[in-house]
Short mmCIF file of C-alpha atoms in Angstrom, two decimals:
data_model
loop_
_atom_site.label_atom_id
_atom_site.label_comp_id
_atom_site.label_asym_id
_atom_site.label_seq_id
_atom_site.Cartn_x
_atom_site.Cartn_y
_atom_site.Cartn_z
CA MET A 16 110.52 -44.28 55.93
CA TRP A 17 110.14 -40.78 54.54
CA THR A 18 110.90 -39.24 57.93
CA GLU A 19 114.15 -41.18 58.10
CA LEU A 20 115.08 -40.10 54.58
CA ASP A 21 114.29 -36.46 55.37
CA ALA A 22 116.63 -36.62 58.34
CA LEU A 23 119.36 -38.15 56.20
CA ARG A 24 118.86 -35.37 53.64
CA GLU A 25 119.52 -32.76 56.30
CA GLY A 26 122.79 -34.45 57.09
CA ALA A 27 123.71 -34.67 53.41
CA ALA A 28 122.98 -30.97 52.91
CA SER A 29 125.78 -30.04 55.29
CA ARG A 30 128.53 -31.88 53.40
CA GLN A 31 130.07 -31.92 49.95
CA ILE A 32 129.60 -34.93 47.70
CA ALA A 33 133.33 -34.81 46.98
CA ALA A 34 134.00 -35.32 50.69
CA LEU A 35 132.35 -38.75 50.50
CA PHE A 36 135.22 -39.91 48.29
CA GLU A 37 137.73 -38.68 50.85
CA THR A 38 136.20 -40.73 53.66
CA ASP A 39 135.52 -43.82 51.53
CA GLU A 40 138.31 -44.91 49.19
CA SER A 41 136.09 -47.56 47.63
CA ARG A 42 133.12 -45.26 47.04
CA ALA A 43 133.44 -45.36 43.24
CA GLN A 44 133.14 -49.15 43.37
CA ASP A 45 130.57 -49.36 46.19
CA PHE A 46 128.22 -46.88 44.53
CA SER A 47 128.33 -48.26 41.02
CA LEU A 48 126.98 -51.40 39.41
CA LYS A 49 128.18 -53.54 36.53
CA THR A 50 125.76 -55.86 34.76
CA ASP A 51 125.68 -57.40 31.30
CA GLY A 52 128.14 -54.92 29.81
CA LEU A 53 126.64 -51.83 31.44
CA LEU A 54 128.21 -49.71 34.17
CA PHE A 55 125.96 -47.45 36.23
CA ASP A 56 127.88 -45.00 38.43
CA TYR A 57 125.88 -43.11 41.05
CA SER A 58 128.81 -42.26 43.31
CA LYS A 59 128.59 -38.58 42.32
CA THR A 60 125.33 -38.17 44.26
CA SER A 61 124.84 -37.27 47.90
CA ILE A 62 123.60 -40.77 48.70
CA ASP A 63 125.76 -42.45 51.35
CA GLY A 64 125.51 -45.91 52.85
CA ALA A 65 122.77 -44.96 55.30
CA ALA A 66 120.70 -43.25 52.63
CA LYS A 67 121.11 -46.18 50.25
CA ALA A 68 119.95 -48.63 52.92
CA ALA A 69 116.97 -46.43 53.78
CA LEU A 70 115.98 -46.10 50.13
CA ILE A 71 116.10 -49.86 49.68
CA ARG A 72 113.92 -50.30 52.76
CA LEU A 73 111.49 -47.79 51.24
CA ALA A 74 111.27 -49.84 48.05
CA GLU A 75 110.75 -53.02 50.04
CA ALA A 76 108.08 -51.47 52.25
CA SER A 77 106.30 -49.99 49.22
CA GLY A 78 105.64 -53.45 47.81
CA VAL A 79 107.83 -53.30 44.71
CA VAL A 80 108.45 -57.06 44.76
CA ALA A 81 104.77 -58.00 44.96
CA LYS A 82 103.73 -55.47 42.32
CA ARG A 83 106.58 -56.60 40.04
CA THR A 84 105.43 -60.21 40.34
CA ALA A 85 101.86 -59.17 39.62
CA MET A 86 102.87 -57.22 36.53
CA PHE A 87 104.83 -60.05 34.94
CA ALA A 88 102.04 -62.51 35.79
CA GLY A 89 99.50 -60.45 33.87
CA GLU A 90 97.48 -59.26 36.85
CA LYS A 91 95.52 -56.08 36.23
CA ILE A 92 97.77 -53.61 38.00
CA ASN A 93 96.40 -50.78 35.83
CA VAL A 94 93.48 -50.54 38.20
CA THR A 95 91.90 -47.35 36.85
CA GLU A 96 91.42 -48.99 33.45
CA ASP A 97 91.13 -52.59 34.71
CA ARG A 98 93.99 -53.74 32.49
CA SER A 99 97.10 -55.85 32.68
CA VAL A 100 100.47 -54.24 31.98
CA LEU A 101 102.25 -56.61 29.63
CA HIS A 102 104.52 -54.66 27.32
CA THR A 103 107.30 -56.98 28.48
CA THR A 104 105.61 -59.83 26.58
CA LEU A 105 106.35 -58.02 23.31
CA ARG A 106 110.06 -58.69 23.86
CA ASN A 107 109.67 -62.14 25.38
CA LEU A 108 111.44 -64.54 23.02
CA ASP A 109 111.00 -67.65 25.15
CA ASP A 110 108.87 -70.57 24.03
CA GLU A 111 106.38 -70.46 26.86
CA ALA A 112 102.77 -69.55 27.54
CA LEU A 113 101.16 -66.74 29.50
CA VAL A 114 97.39 -67.00 29.78
CA VAL A 115 95.47 -63.78 30.52
CA ASP A 116 91.67 -63.74 30.43
CA GLY A 117 91.72 -67.15 28.77
CA GLN A 118 94.14 -66.17 26.00
CA ASP A 119 97.76 -67.22 25.52
CA VAL A 120 99.09 -63.71 24.95
CA LEU A 121 102.63 -64.85 24.19
CA SER A 122 101.43 -67.09 21.38
CA GLU A 123 99.58 -64.16 19.82
CA VAL A 124 102.65 -61.93 20.19
CA ARG A 125 104.83 -64.51 18.43
CA GLU A 126 102.34 -64.92 15.58
CA THR A 127 102.18 -61.17 15.02
CA ARG A 128 105.98 -60.88 15.10
CA VAL A 129 106.28 -63.61 12.44
CA ARG A 130 103.80 -61.75 10.20
CA MET A 131 105.71 -58.50 10.72
CA ALA A 132 109.01 -60.17 9.82
CA LYS A 133 107.54 -61.69 6.68
CA LEU A 134 106.31 -58.34 5.36
CA ALA A 135 109.48 -56.53 6.48
CA SER A 136 111.64 -59.03 4.63
CA ALA A 137 109.51 -58.66 1.49
CA VAL A 138 109.84 -54.89 1.58
CA ARG A 139 113.58 -55.07 2.19
CA ASP A 140 114.29 -57.62 -0.56
CA GLY A 141 112.12 -55.79 -3.10
CA SER A 142 109.43 -58.44 -3.57
CA PHE A 143 106.83 -56.09 -2.05
CA PRO A 144 104.78 -54.40 -3.43
CA GLY A 145 105.39 -56.42 -6.59
CA ASN A 146 104.73 -53.62 -9.03
CA GLY A 147 108.25 -53.60 -10.39
CA LYS A 148 109.24 -50.63 -8.24
CA ARG A 149 111.21 -51.21 -5.05
CA ILE A 150 110.26 -49.44 -1.80
CA THR A 151 112.93 -46.80 -1.18
CA ASP A 152 111.22 -44.70 1.49
CA VAL A 153 108.87 -45.30 4.40
CA VAL A 154 106.66 -42.68 6.03
CA ASN A 155 105.53 -43.46 9.58
CA ILE A 156 102.41 -41.54 10.62
CA GLY A 157 101.71 -41.53 14.36
CA ILE A 158 101.87 -39.37 17.44
CA GLY A 159 102.97 -39.84 21.03
CA GLY A 160 104.27 -43.35 21.57
CA SER A 161 103.44 -44.22 17.96
CA ASP A 162 106.02 -41.65 16.86
CA LEU A 163 108.49 -41.05 19.67
CA GLY A 164 109.45 -44.70 20.12
CA PRO A 165 110.10 -45.69 16.51
CA LEU A 166 111.67 -42.33 15.64
CA MET A 167 114.04 -42.52 18.60
CA ALA A 168 115.00 -46.12 17.84
CA VAL A 169 115.46 -45.70 14.08
CA MET A 170 117.74 -42.70 14.69
CA ALA A 171 119.67 -44.52 17.40
CA LEU A 172 120.40 -47.55 15.25
CA GLU A 173 121.29 -45.81 11.99
CA PRO A 174 124.58 -47.77 11.68
CA TYR A 175 122.48 -50.95 11.41
CA ALA A 176 119.92 -49.50 8.99
CA ASP A 177 120.27 -51.20 5.61
CA GLY A 178 116.64 -50.92 4.55
CA PRO A 179 114.58 -48.05 3.12
CA LYS A 180 114.97 -44.45 4.24
CA PHE A 181 112.62 -43.35 7.00
CA HIS A 182 110.48 -40.28 7.49
CA PHE A 183 108.10 -39.46 10.33
CA ILE A 184 104.95 -37.35 10.43
CA SER A 185 103.35 -36.64 13.79
CA ASN A 186 102.21 -33.03 14.12
CA VAL A 187 98.74 -32.09 12.86
CA ASP A 188 100.38 -28.91 11.59
CA GLY A 189 100.20 -29.26 7.81
CA ALA A 190 103.82 -28.14 7.58
CA ASP A 191 104.93 -31.50 9.00
CA ALA A 192 103.30 -33.51 6.21
CA THR A 193 104.25 -30.99 3.51
CA ASP A 194 107.92 -30.85 4.41
CA THR A 195 108.23 -34.60 5.01
CA LEU A 196 106.65 -35.61 1.70
CA ALA A 197 108.59 -33.11 -0.38
CA GLY A 198 110.85 -34.93 -2.81
CA LEU A 199 109.51 -38.42 -2.17
CA ASP A 200 108.41 -40.70 -5.01
CA LEU A 201 104.86 -41.72 -4.24
CA GLU A 202 105.20 -45.02 -6.15
CA SER A 203 108.22 -46.17 -4.12
CA THR A 204 106.98 -44.98 -0.73
CA LEU A 205 105.44 -47.26 1.90
CA VAL A 206 103.15 -45.60 4.44
CA ILE A 207 102.64 -46.85 8.01
CA VAL A 208 99.62 -45.50 9.87
CA ALA A 209 100.12 -46.16 13.59
CA SER A 210 97.08 -45.74 15.83
CA LYS A 211 95.97 -48.49 18.18
CA THR A 212 92.30 -47.50 18.04
CA PHE A 213 92.51 -45.96 14.56
CA THR A 214 90.69 -42.94 15.95
CA THR A 215 93.59 -40.63 16.83
CA GLN A 216 92.56 -37.30 15.31
CA GLU A 217 95.98 -36.02 14.31
CA THR A 218 97.10 -39.35 12.87
CA LEU A 219 94.00 -39.92 10.77
CA MET A 220 94.04 -36.37 9.43
CA ASN A 221 97.66 -36.83 8.38
CA ALA A 222 96.89 -40.29 6.97
CA ARG A 223 94.15 -38.91 4.74
CA THR A 224 96.48 -36.14 3.57
CA VAL A 225 99.24 -38.62 2.73
CA LEU A 226 96.76 -40.91 0.96
CA SER A 227 95.66 -38.01 -1.21
CA TRP A 228 99.31 -37.16 -1.95
CA ALA A 229 100.03 -40.78 -2.85
CA GLY A 230 97.23 -40.92 -5.42
CA GLY A 231 94.15 -41.95 -3.47
CA GLU A 232 92.70 -45.45 -3.40
CA ASP A 233 95.19 -46.78 -5.93
CA ALA A 234 97.96 -46.27 -3.34
CA LEU A 235 96.29 -48.22 -0.52
CA GLY A 236 98.27 -51.32 -1.44
CA ARG A 237 101.35 -49.53 -0.07
CA PHE A 238 99.67 -48.64 3.24
CA VAL A 239 100.25 -50.61 6.43
CA ALA A 240 98.27 -50.10 9.65
CA ILE A 241 99.48 -50.63 13.19
CA SER A 242 96.15 -50.95 14.94
CA SER A 243 93.88 -53.33 16.80
CA ALA A 244 90.82 -51.89 15.03
CA VAL A 245 90.84 -54.12 11.94
CA ASP A 246 87.32 -53.00 11.02
CA LYS A 247 88.26 -49.31 11.02
CA CYS A 248 91.39 -50.07 8.99
CA ALA A 249 89.21 -51.87 6.45
CA GLU A 250 86.92 -48.84 6.25
CA PHE A 251 89.99 -46.73 5.50
CA GLY A 252 90.98 -49.23 2.82
CA ILE A 253 93.87 -51.16 4.40
CA SER A 254 93.43 -54.92 4.08
CA ALA A 255 93.75 -57.20 7.10
CA GLU A 256 97.00 -58.87 5.97
CA ARG A 257 98.72 -55.50 6.32
CA VAL A 258 97.26 -54.71 9.74
CA PHE A 259 99.30 -55.51 12.85
CA GLY A 260 97.54 -55.11 16.17
CA PHE A 261 98.33 -55.20 19.86
CA GLU A 262 96.11 -55.44 22.90
CA ASP A 263 95.08 -52.82 25.44
CA TRP A 264 97.61 -54.20 27.92
CA VAL A 265 100.30 -52.33 25.98
CA GLY A 266 100.37 -48.57 26.52
CA GLY A 267 101.45 -46.44 23.58
CA ARG A 268 104.62 -45.21 25.28
CA TYR A 269 105.63 -48.83 25.97
CA SER A 270 104.86 -50.18 22.51
CA VAL A 271 108.07 -49.87 20.46
CA TRP A 272 108.82 -53.56 21.11
CA GLY A 273 105.87 -54.76 19.05
CA PRO A 274 103.98 -53.66 15.93
CA ILE A 275 104.64 -49.97 16.66
CA GLY A 276 108.30 -50.90 16.16
CA PHE A 277 107.60 -52.11 12.62
CA SER A 278 109.48 -49.07 11.33
CA LEU A 279 112.56 -50.20 13.24
CA MET A 280 112.21 -53.75 11.94
CA LEU A 281 112.02 -52.42 8.38
CA ALA A 282 115.06 -50.23 8.94
CA ILE A 283 117.44 -52.71 10.57
CA GLY A 284 115.90 -56.04 9.57
CA PRO A 285 114.15 -58.76 11.60
CA LYS A 286 117.41 -60.25 12.90
CA SER A 287 118.71 -56.98 14.37
CA PHE A 288 115.22 -56.18 15.63
CA GLU A 289 115.30 -59.46 17.52
CA SER A 290 118.62 -58.40 19.05
CA PHE A 291 116.87 -55.23 20.25
CA LEU A 292 114.22 -57.43 21.87
CA GLU A 293 116.92 -59.64 23.41
CA GLY A 294 118.47 -56.62 25.12
CA GLY A 295 115.11 -55.65 26.56
CA GLN A 296 114.38 -59.17 27.72
CA ALA A 297 117.80 -59.45 29.35
CA MET A 298 117.01 -56.31 31.35
CA ASP A 299 113.66 -57.87 32.32
CA HIS A 300 115.46 -60.91 33.72
CA HIS A 301 117.91 -58.71 35.58
CA PHE A 302 115.09 -56.58 37.01
CA ARG A 303 113.18 -59.65 38.18
CA ASP A 304 116.13 -61.59 39.61
CA ALA A 305 118.73 -59.18 40.99
CA PRO A 306 118.52 -58.07 44.64
CA PHE A 307 117.65 -54.42 45.05
CA GLU A 308 121.17 -53.36 45.98
CA GLU A 309 122.43 -54.86 42.69
CA ASN A 310 119.39 -54.08 40.56
CA LEU A 311 120.03 -51.43 37.89
CA PRO A 312 116.45 -50.17 37.32
CA VAL A 313 115.79 -50.18 41.06
CA LEU A 314 118.92 -48.20 41.86
CA LEU A 315 118.20 -45.75 39.03
CA ALA A 316 114.72 -45.25 40.46
CA LEU A 317 115.98 -44.80 44.01
CA VAL A 318 118.48 -42.17 42.88
CA GLY A 319 115.57 -40.35 41.24
CA ILE A 320 113.47 -40.66 44.41
CA TRP A 321 116.33 -39.28 46.50
CA ASN A 322 116.93 -36.35 44.18
CA GLN A 323 113.32 -35.31 43.75
CA GLN A 324 111.13 -36.54 46.58
CA VAL A 325 113.77 -36.29 49.30
CA CYS A 326 116.06 -33.45 48.18
CA GLY A 327 113.40 -31.49 46.31
CA HIS A 328 115.12 -31.14 42.92
CA ALA A 329 112.22 -30.73 40.51
CA THR A 330 113.87 -31.60 37.20
CA ARG A 331 116.32 -34.09 35.80
CA ALA A 332 118.43 -33.67 32.69
CA VAL A 333 119.07 -36.68 30.46
CA LEU A 334 122.36 -36.07 28.66
CA PRO A 335 123.36 -38.78 26.18
CA TYR A 336 126.83 -38.24 24.77
CA GLU A 337 125.72 -39.99 21.62
CA GLN A 338 124.31 -37.93 18.75
CA ARG A 339 122.15 -40.81 17.57
CA LEU A 340 120.32 -40.73 20.91
CA ALA A 341 119.20 -37.18 20.18
CA ARG A 342 115.53 -38.13 20.57
CA LEU A 343 115.98 -40.19 23.74
CA PRO A 344 115.28 -37.25 26.09
CA ALA A 345 112.00 -36.55 24.26
CA TYR A 346 111.14 -40.26 24.39
CA LEU A 347 111.79 -40.31 28.14
CA GLN A 348 109.74 -37.15 28.60
CA GLN A 349 106.67 -39.08 27.55
CA LEU A 350 107.68 -42.31 29.25
CA GLU A 351 108.27 -40.66 32.62
CA MET A 352 106.04 -37.59 32.62
CA GLU A 353 102.96 -39.23 31.12
CA SER A 354 103.41 -42.26 33.36
CA ASN A 355 104.23 -40.62 36.69
CA GLY A 356 102.99 -37.06 36.29
CA LYS A 357 100.15 -37.69 38.72
CA GLY A 358 98.78 -35.96 41.80
CA VAL A 359 96.42 -38.64 43.11
CA ALA A 360 97.27 -41.91 44.85
CA LEU A 361 95.71 -45.24 43.94
CA ASP A 362 93.08 -44.77 46.66
CA GLY A 363 92.07 -41.37 45.28
CA SER A 364 93.76 -39.33 47.98
CA LYS A 365 96.03 -36.41 47.19
CA LEU A 366 99.72 -37.30 47.20
CA ASP A 367 101.77 -36.01 50.13
CA ARG A 368 104.83 -35.54 47.93
CA VAL A 369 105.22 -34.37 44.36
CA ALA A 370 105.45 -37.27 41.93
CA GLY A 371 107.12 -37.25 38.55
CA PRO A 372 110.09 -35.04 37.70
CA VAL A 373 110.32 -32.69 34.76
CA VAL A 374 112.52 -34.58 32.28
CA TRP A 375 114.49 -32.78 29.59
CA GLY A 376 117.84 -32.83 27.86
CA GLU A 377 119.94 -32.80 24.72
CA PRO A 378 122.91 -34.76 23.45
CA GLY A 379 126.39 -33.73 24.49
CA THR A 380 128.33 -31.81 23.45
CA ASN A 381 125.64 -29.56 21.97
CA GLY A 382 123.96 -29.04 25.33
CA GLN A 383 127.21 -27.74 26.80
CA HIS A 384 126.89 -24.71 24.54
CA ALA A 385 123.22 -24.19 25.36
CA PHE A 386 122.02 -24.82 28.92
CA TYR A 387 124.96 -26.14 30.94
CA GLN A 388 125.51 -22.61 32.23
CA LEU A 389 122.36 -22.99 34.32
CA ILE A 390 123.32 -26.52 35.39
CA HIS A 391 126.70 -25.36 36.66
CA GLN A 392 125.97 -21.93 38.11
CA GLY A 393 122.20 -21.56 38.28
CA GLN A 394 120.50 -21.30 41.66
CA GLN A 395 118.40 -24.42 41.15
CA VAL A 396 120.07 -27.83 41.27
CA VAL A 397 119.47 -30.04 38.22
CA PRO A 398 120.49 -33.69 38.73
CA CYS A 399 122.10 -34.93 35.53
CA GLU A 400 122.02 -38.37 33.97
CA PHE A 401 124.97 -38.79 31.63
CA MET A 402 125.33 -41.74 29.29
CA VAL A 403 128.13 -42.57 26.89
CA GLY A 404 129.47 -45.48 24.85
CA SER A 405 133.08 -46.54 25.20
CA GLU A 406 133.24 -46.92 21.42
CA GLY A 407 131.56 -45.20 18.51
CA HIS A 408 130.62 -46.52 15.10
CA GLU A 409 133.10 -44.39 13.16
CA PRO A 410 136.58 -45.91 13.68
CA ALA A 411 138.10 -43.50 11.17
CA LEU A 412 136.94 -40.65 13.42
CA GLY A 413 138.28 -42.02 16.69
CA GLU A 414 139.58 -38.59 17.65
CA HIS A 415 136.00 -37.31 17.69
CA HIS A 416 134.83 -40.07 20.00
CA ARG A 417 137.73 -39.61 22.38
CA ALA A 418 136.84 -35.92 22.63
CA LEU A 419 133.18 -36.82 23.18
CA VAL A 420 133.95 -39.18 26.07
CA ALA A 421 136.40 -36.71 27.60
CA ASN A 422 133.74 -34.02 27.58
CA CYS A 423 131.20 -36.33 29.21
CA LEU A 424 133.54 -37.27 32.05
CA ALA A 425 134.72 -33.67 32.46
CA GLN A 426 131.18 -32.34 32.87
CA SER A 427 130.26 -34.74 35.65
CA GLU A 428 133.61 -34.01 37.33
CA ALA A 429 132.97 -30.26 37.11
CA LEU A 430 129.51 -30.67 38.60
CA LEU A 431 131.03 -32.65 41.45
CA LYS A 432 134.03 -30.50 42.34
CA GLY A 433 133.17 -27.03 41.14
CA ARG A 434 135.75 -24.29 41.57
CA THR A 435 136.29 -22.36 44.80
CA GLU A 436 136.68 -18.60 44.90
CA ALA A 437 140.29 -19.08 45.96
CA GLU A 438 140.96 -21.25 42.92
CA ALA A 439 139.27 -18.70 40.67
CA ARG A 440 141.39 -15.90 42.16
CA ALA A 441 144.58 -17.90 41.66
CA GLN A 442 143.76 -18.49 37.99
CA LEU A 443 143.02 -14.82 37.44
CA GLU A 444 146.15 -13.69 39.29
CA ALA A 445 148.20 -15.99 37.06
CA LYS A 446 146.80 -14.02 34.13
CA GLY A 447 147.82 -10.73 35.71
CA VAL A 448 144.42 -9.65 37.03
CA SER A 449 144.52 -7.81 40.35
CA GLY A 450 142.77 -5.30 42.58
CA ALA A 451 139.07 -4.49 42.25
CA LYS A 452 138.82 -6.32 38.93
CA LEU A 453 140.15 -9.48 40.56
CA ASP A 454 137.57 -9.20 43.35
CA GLN A 455 134.79 -8.76 40.82
CA LEU A 456 135.71 -11.49 38.33
CA ALA A 457 136.57 -14.15 40.89
CA LYS A 458 132.98 -14.42 42.06
CA HIS A 459 131.77 -14.85 38.49
CA ARG A 460 134.26 -17.61 37.80
CA MET A 461 133.63 -19.74 40.85
CA PHE A 462 131.40 -22.81 40.72
CA GLU A 463 129.67 -24.19 43.80
CA GLY A 464 129.94 -27.77 42.56
CA ASN A 465 128.29 -30.39 44.78
CA ARG A 466 125.74 -31.04 42.02
CA PRO A 467 124.60 -34.65 41.66
CA SER A 468 124.96 -36.74 38.53
CA THR A 469 124.95 -40.35 37.42
CA THR A 470 126.75 -41.90 34.47
CA LEU A 471 125.73 -44.92 32.41
CA VAL A 472 128.52 -46.42 30.31
CA TYR A 473 127.81 -49.01 27.61
CA PRO A 474 130.22 -50.70 25.16
CA SER A 475 128.67 -49.21 21.99
CA LEU A 476 125.15 -48.41 20.86
CA THR A 477 124.01 -51.70 19.37
CA PRO A 478 120.41 -52.95 19.01
CA TYR A 479 120.96 -55.10 22.11
CA VAL A 480 122.25 -52.16 24.16
CA LEU A 481 119.41 -49.89 23.06
CA GLY A 482 117.01 -52.60 24.20
CA GLN A 483 118.71 -52.69 27.58
CA ILE A 484 118.54 -48.92 28.00
CA VAL A 485 114.88 -48.55 27.03
CA ALA A 486 113.76 -51.46 29.24
CA MET A 487 115.86 -50.09 32.11
CA TYR A 488 114.01 -46.78 31.99
CA GLU A 489 110.63 -48.52 31.71
CA HIS A 490 111.32 -50.46 34.90
CA ARG A 491 112.64 -47.32 36.58
CA VAL A 492 109.25 -45.68 35.92
CA PHE A 493 107.53 -48.74 37.37
CA VAL A 494 109.56 -48.69 40.60
CA GLU A 495 109.11 -44.96 41.11
CA GLY A 496 105.37 -45.28 40.50
CA VAL A 497 105.02 -48.05 43.08
CA ILE A 498 106.90 -45.98 45.65
CA TYR A 499 104.79 -42.90 44.84
CA GLY A 500 101.68 -45.05 45.27
CA ILE A 501 100.21 -44.16 41.87
CA ASN A 502 99.11 -45.90 38.68
CA SER A 503 101.86 -45.35 36.12
CA TYR A 504 99.85 -46.83 33.27
CA ASP A 505 96.93 -44.51 32.67
CA GLN A 506 97.08 -41.00 31.21
CA TRP A 507 93.79 -39.26 31.93
CA GLY A 508 95.59 -35.92 31.92
CA VAL A 509 95.81 -35.93 28.13
CA GLU A 510 92.07 -36.40 27.63
CA LEU A 511 90.53 -33.08 28.65
CA GLY A 512 92.43 -31.02 26.11
CA LYS A 513 91.42 -33.48 23.36
CA GLU A 514 87.76 -33.20 24.33
CA LEU A 515 87.85 -29.41 24.30
CA ALA A 516 89.70 -29.37 20.95
CA ASN A 517 86.92 -31.44 19.39
CA GLY A 518 84.46 -28.74 20.44
CA LEU A 519 86.63 -25.94 19.13
CA VAL A 520 87.21 -27.36 15.64
CA PRO A 521 83.71 -26.27 14.46
CA ALA A 522 84.34 -22.87 16.06
CA MET A 523 87.32 -22.48 13.74
CA GLU A 524 84.80 -22.64 10.89
CA GLY A 525 82.87 -19.71 12.34
CA LYS A 526 80.19 -21.70 14.19
CA GLY A 527 80.86 -20.05 17.53
CA ALA A 528 82.76 -21.08 20.62
CA PRO A 529 81.36 -23.99 22.65
CA GLU A 530 79.12 -23.07 25.54
CA GLY A 531 81.10 -22.55 28.72
CA SER A 532 84.29 -21.36 26.98
CA SER A 533 86.24 -18.79 28.99
CA ALA A 534 86.22 -15.16 27.93
CA SER A 535 89.92 -15.48 27.11
CA THR A 536 89.37 -18.39 24.73
CA VAL A 537 86.45 -16.63 23.04
CA ALA A 538 88.52 -13.48 22.57
CA LEU A 539 91.46 -15.45 21.15
CA LEU A 540 89.17 -17.33 18.79
CA ASN A 541 87.52 -14.14 17.55
CA HIS A 542 90.89 -12.49 17.00
CA ILE A 543 92.21 -15.46 15.01
CA LEU A 544 89.07 -15.50 12.87
CA SER A 545 89.31 -11.76 12.30
CA LEU A 546 92.82 -12.16 10.91
CA ARG A 547 91.42 -14.53 8.29
CA ASP A 548 88.80 -12.09 7.01
#
């Protein structure tokens, strides 16, 4: 399959993407997909009919269907940790059962969601904590998936937020806690400590700092824990009725749908939170039922495979033209790079091709004034993933949204067409430039174009639509991982640094560097300590 795709890439390299529209009048329709209010356009890529067919055959031959069935059935596809992968159950709203290792996991998910909704409603209506002072602010303490998911979602759905104000602490840097807590009223602040094992070093250090700020043990009644370690939460002082857990078949970066999303439920309310889950579940049904050629997550994954594994483009830029999706690129960095940033296949062999792209981005139009220069005229090709809503949430500022959408469409058009040297010369000549100056400036004002992009259009950013988008990217990661032949659900790469940090913490107190530390690390440590003398 890969040999066939490599040959097709060589053919694609000799033509312009724009030329595909000239030979196929229906290309815009044939290389786009509409489903449940979403439009995914991948016609501005170098994928033609032959490449699309070959990519679909690759997905079929890689066993995507069988692995997809196994995942939804609760089989332990996370083979390196002997775990199921069942984050989809967190957004399953159907009245059914799914038994894994003798337990009906869906029943447990529903019970936890009901408990979450009960507490969220009490906080939002003022009956909690019952001390005569209403909760006005919530501080979420977590890191990684326990921070990126809820932070991204709370920001995205601000128009639906009618609950307390939200604040997030993640970095172990004391500045994060100090700046976040400044100005908050400790008696009207609810604190959420999110750590599945309740052992995450950064989170617990921040939790102890916030507890001290809030007044010590007397404030524990306003602390909520998102953790499966009820015993450790009790040791900290958080009672079991304010502990919401989830099982090890939910990875942190896939956990916003459940208790880790308690911040979102508090912000937008249980009903809107359920709409968020409905959007995710609808994408699950689409992913399971639609044929590959009409399957949004599959096609998104195959475009990524074509751009990186076949064409060799190492990065992808996620460019939401929606300010409230400002943290989506960071969220997807973890989702994609922690999941698929692997170098070893399931059988332990070294991968033949590089897996996992470098994911980055910023909202438009800000990014246009930052890094689009490189995207348009840099020597490396950066495939771009644009997304935009047809409507905003500020009807009185419709002019702003029209300009936003126009910019989004213009950027993908510019990446496609570019500007030839002849066109650049004509523009300059029209301005009266001639001679040697014309020859010089024309080359600087030409754009090669022929740079691939996709565009996702949604009606407006509602809880349902956000659920669709997040689930779509989760399934994209799954499909790419199956095709790479890796396990997308472990993250051993984050462990070594943690282990070494634990050894270096005592060294920061002058107890000497751990045995085996490199000369560079020892020298850096000694220099840092010397600056403190």
